[in-house]
PDB file of C-alpha atoms in Angstrom:
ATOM      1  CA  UNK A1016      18.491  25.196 -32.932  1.00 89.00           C
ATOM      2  CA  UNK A1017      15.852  22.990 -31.299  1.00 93.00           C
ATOM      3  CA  UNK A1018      17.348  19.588 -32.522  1.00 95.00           C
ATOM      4  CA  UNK A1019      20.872  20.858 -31.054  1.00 94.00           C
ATOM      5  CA  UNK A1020      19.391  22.083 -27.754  1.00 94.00           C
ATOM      6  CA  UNK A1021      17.969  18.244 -27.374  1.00 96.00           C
ATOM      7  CA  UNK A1022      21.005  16.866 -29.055  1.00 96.00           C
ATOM      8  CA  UNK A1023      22.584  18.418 -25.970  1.00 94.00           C
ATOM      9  CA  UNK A1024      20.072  17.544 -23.269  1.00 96.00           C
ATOM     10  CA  UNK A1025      20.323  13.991 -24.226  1.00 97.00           C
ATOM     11  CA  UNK A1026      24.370  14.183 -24.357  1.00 97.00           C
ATOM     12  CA  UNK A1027      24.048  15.607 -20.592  1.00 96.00           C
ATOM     13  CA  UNK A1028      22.590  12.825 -19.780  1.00 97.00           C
ATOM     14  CA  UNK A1029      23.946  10.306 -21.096  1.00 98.00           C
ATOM     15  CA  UNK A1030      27.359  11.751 -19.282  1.00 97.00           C
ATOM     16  CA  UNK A1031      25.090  11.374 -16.060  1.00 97.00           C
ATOM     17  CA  UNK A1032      24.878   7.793 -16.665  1.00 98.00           C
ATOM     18  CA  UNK A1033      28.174   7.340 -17.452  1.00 97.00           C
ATOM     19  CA  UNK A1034      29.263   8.047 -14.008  1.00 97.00           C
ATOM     20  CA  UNK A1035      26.627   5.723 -12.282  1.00 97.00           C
ATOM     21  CA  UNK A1036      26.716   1.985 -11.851  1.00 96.00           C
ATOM     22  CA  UNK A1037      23.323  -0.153 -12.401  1.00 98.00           C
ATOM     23  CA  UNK A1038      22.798   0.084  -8.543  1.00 96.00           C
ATOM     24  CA  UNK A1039      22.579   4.259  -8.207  1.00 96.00           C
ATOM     25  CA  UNK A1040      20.914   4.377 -11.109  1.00 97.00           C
ATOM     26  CA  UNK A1041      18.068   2.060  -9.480  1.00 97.00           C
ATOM     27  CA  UNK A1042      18.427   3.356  -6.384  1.00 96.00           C
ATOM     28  CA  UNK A1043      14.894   4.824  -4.757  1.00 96.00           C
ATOM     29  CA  UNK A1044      15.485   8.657  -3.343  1.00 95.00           C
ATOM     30  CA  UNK A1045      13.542   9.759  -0.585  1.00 94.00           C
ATOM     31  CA  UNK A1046      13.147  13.340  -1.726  1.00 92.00           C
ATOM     32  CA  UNK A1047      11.532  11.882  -5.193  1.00 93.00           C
ATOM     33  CA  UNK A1048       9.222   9.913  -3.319  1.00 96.00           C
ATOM     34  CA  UNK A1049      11.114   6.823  -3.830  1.00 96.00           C
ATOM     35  CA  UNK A1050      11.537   7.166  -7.650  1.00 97.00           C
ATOM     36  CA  UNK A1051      14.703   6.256  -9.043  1.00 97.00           C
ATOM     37  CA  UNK A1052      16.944   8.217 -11.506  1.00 98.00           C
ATOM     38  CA  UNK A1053      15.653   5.021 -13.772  1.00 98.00           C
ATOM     39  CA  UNK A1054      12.659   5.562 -14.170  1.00 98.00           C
ATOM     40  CA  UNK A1055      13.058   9.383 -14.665  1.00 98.00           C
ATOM     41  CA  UNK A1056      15.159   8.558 -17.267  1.00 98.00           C
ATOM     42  CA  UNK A1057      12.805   6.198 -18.688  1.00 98.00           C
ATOM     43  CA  UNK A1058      10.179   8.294 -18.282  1.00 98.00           C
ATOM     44  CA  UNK A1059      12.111  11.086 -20.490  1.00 98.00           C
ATOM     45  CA  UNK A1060      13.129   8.041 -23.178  1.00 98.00           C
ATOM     46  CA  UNK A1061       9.715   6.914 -23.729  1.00 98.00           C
ATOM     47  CA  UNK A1062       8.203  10.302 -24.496  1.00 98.00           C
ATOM     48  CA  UNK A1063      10.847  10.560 -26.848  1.00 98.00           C
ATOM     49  CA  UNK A1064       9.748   7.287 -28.478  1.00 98.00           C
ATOM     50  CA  UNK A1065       6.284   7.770 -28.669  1.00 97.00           C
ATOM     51  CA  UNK A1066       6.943  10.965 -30.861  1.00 97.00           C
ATOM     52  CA  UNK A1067       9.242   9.050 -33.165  1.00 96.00           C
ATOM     53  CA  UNK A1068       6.335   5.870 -33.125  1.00 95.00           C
ATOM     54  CA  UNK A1069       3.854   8.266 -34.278  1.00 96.00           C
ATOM     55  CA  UNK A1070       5.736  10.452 -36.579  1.00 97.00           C
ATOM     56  CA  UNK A1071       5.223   8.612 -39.857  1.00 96.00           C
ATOM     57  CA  UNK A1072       1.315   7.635 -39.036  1.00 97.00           C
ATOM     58  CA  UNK A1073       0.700  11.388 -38.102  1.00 97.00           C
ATOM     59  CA  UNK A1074      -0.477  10.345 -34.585  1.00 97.00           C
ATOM     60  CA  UNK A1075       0.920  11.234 -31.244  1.00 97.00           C
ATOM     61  CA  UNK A1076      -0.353   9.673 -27.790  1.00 96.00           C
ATOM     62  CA  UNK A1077       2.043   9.624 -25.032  1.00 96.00           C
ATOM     63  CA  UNK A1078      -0.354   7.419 -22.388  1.00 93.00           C
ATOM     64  CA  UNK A1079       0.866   4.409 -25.213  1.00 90.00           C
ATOM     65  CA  UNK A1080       4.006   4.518 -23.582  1.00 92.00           C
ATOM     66  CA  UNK A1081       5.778   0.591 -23.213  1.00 91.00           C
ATOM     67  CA  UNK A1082       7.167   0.880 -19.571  1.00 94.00           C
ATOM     68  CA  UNK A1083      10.222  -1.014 -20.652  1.00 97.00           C
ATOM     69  CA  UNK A1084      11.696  -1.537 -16.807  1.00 97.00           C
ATOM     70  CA  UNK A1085      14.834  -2.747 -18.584  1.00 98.00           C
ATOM     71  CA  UNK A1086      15.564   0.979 -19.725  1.00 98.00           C
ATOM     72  CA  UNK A1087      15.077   1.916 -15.736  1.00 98.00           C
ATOM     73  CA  UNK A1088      17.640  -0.438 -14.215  1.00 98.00           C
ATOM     74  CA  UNK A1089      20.231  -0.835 -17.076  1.00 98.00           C
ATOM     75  CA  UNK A1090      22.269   2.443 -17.754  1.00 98.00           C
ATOM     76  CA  UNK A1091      23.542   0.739 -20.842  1.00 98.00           C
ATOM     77  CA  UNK A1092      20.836   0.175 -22.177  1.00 98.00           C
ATOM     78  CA  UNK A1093      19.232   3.299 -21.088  1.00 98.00           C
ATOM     79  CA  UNK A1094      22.104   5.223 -22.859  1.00 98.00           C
ATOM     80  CA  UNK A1095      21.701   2.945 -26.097  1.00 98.00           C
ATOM     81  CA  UNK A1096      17.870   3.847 -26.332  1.00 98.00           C
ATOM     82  CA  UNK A1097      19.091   8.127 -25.982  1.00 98.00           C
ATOM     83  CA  UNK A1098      21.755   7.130 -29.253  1.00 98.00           C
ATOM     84  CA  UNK A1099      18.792   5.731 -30.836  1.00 98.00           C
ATOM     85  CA  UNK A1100      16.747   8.769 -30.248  1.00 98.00           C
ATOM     86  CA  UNK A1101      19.445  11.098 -31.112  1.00 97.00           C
ATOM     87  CA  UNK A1102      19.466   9.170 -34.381  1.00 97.00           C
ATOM     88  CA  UNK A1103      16.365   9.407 -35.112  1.00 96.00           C
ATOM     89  CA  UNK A1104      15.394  12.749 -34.676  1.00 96.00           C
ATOM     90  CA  UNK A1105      13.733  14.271 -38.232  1.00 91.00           C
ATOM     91  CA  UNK A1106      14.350  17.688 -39.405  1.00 89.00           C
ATOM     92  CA  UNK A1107      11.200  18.103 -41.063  1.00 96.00           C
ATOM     93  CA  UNK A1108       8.130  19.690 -39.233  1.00 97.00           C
ATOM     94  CA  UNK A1109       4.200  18.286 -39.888  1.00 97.00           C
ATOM     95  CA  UNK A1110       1.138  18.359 -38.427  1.00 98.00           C
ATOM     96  CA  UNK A1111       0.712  15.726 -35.533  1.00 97.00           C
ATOM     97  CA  UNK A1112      -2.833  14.840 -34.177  1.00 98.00           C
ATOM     98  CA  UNK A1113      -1.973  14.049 -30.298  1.00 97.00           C
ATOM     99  CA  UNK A1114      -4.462  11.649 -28.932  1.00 96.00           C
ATOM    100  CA  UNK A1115      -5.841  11.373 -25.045  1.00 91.00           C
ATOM    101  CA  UNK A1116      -8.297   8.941 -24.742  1.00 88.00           C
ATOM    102  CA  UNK A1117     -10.004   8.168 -20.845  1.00 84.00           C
ATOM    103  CA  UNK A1118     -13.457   6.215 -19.866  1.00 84.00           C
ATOM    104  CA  UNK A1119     -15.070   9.344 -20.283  1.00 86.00           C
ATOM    105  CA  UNK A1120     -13.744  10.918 -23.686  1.00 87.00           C
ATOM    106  CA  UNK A1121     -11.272  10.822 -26.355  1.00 89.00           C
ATOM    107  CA  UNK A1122      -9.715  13.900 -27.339  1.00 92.00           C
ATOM    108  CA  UNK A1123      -7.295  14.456 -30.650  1.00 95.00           C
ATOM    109  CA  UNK A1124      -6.411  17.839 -31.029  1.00 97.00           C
ATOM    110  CA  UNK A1125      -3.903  19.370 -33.567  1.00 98.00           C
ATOM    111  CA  UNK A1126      -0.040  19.866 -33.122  1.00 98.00           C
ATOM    112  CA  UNK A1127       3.059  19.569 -35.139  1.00 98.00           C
ATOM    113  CA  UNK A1128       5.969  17.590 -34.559  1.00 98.00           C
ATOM    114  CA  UNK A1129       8.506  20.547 -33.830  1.00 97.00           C
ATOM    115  CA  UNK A1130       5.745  21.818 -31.096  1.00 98.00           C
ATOM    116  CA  UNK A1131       5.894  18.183 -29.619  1.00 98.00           C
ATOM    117  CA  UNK A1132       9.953  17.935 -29.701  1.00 98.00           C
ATOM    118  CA  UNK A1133      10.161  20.922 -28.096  1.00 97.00           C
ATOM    119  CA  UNK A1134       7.444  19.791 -25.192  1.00 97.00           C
ATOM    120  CA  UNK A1135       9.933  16.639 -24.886  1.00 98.00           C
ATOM    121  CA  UNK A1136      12.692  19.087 -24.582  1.00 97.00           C
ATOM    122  CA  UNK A1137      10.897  20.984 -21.686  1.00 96.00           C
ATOM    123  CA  UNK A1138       9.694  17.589 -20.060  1.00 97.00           C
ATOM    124  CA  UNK A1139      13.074  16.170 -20.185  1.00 98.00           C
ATOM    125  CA  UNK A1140      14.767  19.714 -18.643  1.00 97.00           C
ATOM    126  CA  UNK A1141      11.971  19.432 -15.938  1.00 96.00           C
ATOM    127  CA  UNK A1142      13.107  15.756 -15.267  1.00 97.00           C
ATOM    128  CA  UNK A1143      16.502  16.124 -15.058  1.00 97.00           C
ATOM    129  CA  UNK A1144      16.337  19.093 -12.715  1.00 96.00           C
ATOM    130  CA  UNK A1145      14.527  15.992 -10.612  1.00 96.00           C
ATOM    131  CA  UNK A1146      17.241  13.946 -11.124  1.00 97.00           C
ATOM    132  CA  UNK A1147      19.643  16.131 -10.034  1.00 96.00           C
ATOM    133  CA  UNK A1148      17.884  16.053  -6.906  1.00 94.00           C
ATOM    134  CA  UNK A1149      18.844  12.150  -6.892  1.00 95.00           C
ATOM    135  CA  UNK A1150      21.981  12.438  -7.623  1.00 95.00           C
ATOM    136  CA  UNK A1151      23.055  15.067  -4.685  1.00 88.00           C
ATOM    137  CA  UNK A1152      22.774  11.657  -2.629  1.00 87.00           C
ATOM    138  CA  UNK A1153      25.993  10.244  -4.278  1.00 91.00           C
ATOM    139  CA  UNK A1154      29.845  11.519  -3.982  1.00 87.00           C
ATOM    140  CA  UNK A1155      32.034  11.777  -7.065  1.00 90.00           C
ATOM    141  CA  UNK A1156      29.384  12.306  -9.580  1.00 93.00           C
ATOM    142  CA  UNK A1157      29.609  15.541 -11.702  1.00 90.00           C
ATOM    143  CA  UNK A1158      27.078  17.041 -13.291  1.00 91.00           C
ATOM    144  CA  UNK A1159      27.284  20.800 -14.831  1.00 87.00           C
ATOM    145  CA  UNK A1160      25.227  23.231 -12.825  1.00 87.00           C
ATOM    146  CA  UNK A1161      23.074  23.698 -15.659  1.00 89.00           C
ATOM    147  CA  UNK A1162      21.779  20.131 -15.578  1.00 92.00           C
ATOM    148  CA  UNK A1163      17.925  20.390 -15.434  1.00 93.00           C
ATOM    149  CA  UNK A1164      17.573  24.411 -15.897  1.00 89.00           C
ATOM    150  CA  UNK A1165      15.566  25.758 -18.928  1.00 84.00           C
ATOM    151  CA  UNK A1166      17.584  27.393 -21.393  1.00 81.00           C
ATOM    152  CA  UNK A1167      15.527  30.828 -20.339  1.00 80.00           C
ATOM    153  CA  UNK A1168      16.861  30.658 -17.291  1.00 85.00           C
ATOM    154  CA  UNK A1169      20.212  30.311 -18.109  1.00 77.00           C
ATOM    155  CA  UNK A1170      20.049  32.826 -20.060  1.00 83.00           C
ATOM    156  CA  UNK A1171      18.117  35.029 -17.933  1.00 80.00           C
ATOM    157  CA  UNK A1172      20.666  34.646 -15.072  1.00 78.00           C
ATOM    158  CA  UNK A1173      23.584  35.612 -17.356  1.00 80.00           C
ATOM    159  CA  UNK A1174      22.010  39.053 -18.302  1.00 83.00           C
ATOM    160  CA  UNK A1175      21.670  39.294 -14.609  1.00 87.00           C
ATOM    161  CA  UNK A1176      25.224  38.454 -13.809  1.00 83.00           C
ATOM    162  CA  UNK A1177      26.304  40.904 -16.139  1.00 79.00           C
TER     163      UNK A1177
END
């Protein structure tokens, strides 16, 4: 269930960029404080990675992230680095030791890979529904009005519909 639910995140977005040339996709929006769907979408790859980087070794820190611009202002490339996620996603659960190290302190504490897949599934919900936002400034693109809405919701507003 969690591996489909991200299977389909990713999919929605990679149909999001799809519709957008190199240009939107780089294009700085206002309301996000001049971020760019790019570098959301970046942001929401690279999480991704750093999970799958520290799977086999056991250890998870997400500050290690590489900043590859090229996945922020190519959406073919972008969309090539969610197939290689979607790829790469394991089915088996361990223990994970997330890292955060700062001047002050380092701190490991434990975790397990399904409890860190589905904190990328929540972080990449939340960053979508910030996309969206950046994509209301463009005509012709369609996106399904569940596009960046937790899975609680949407299932919270269908009990209330009914």
């Amino acid at each position: 269930m969690l591996l489909k639910s991200i299977q389909n995140s990713l999919d929605e977005l990679i149909y999001l960029l799809d519709q957008l040339s190199d240009k939107e996709y780089s294009k700085s929006c206002i309301a996000l404080s001049n971020a760019t769907i790019g570098e959301h979408t970046r942001h929401i790859i690279e999480m991704f990675q750093c999970l799958e980087n520290g799977y086999d070794c056991g250890v998870l820190n997400y500050d290690n992230r590489e900043r590859n611009t090229k996945i922020q202002t190519q959406t073919a490339f972008a969309k090539q680095s969610i197939i290689e996620i979607k790829s790469k996603l394991k089915s088996e659960n361990k223990i994970i030791y997330l890292e955060h190290k700062s001047e002050e302190s380092a701190l490991s504490i434990q975790s397990t890979y399904y409890r860190e897949l589905l904190y990328n599934l929540e972080h990449c919900i939340h960053h979508q529904a910030l996309i969206k936002v950046a994509v209301l400034q463009f005509e012709n693109i369609l996106i399904d009005e569940n596009f960046g809405v937790a899975r609680s919701t949407i299932e919270y507003r269908k009990q209330c519909a009914q």
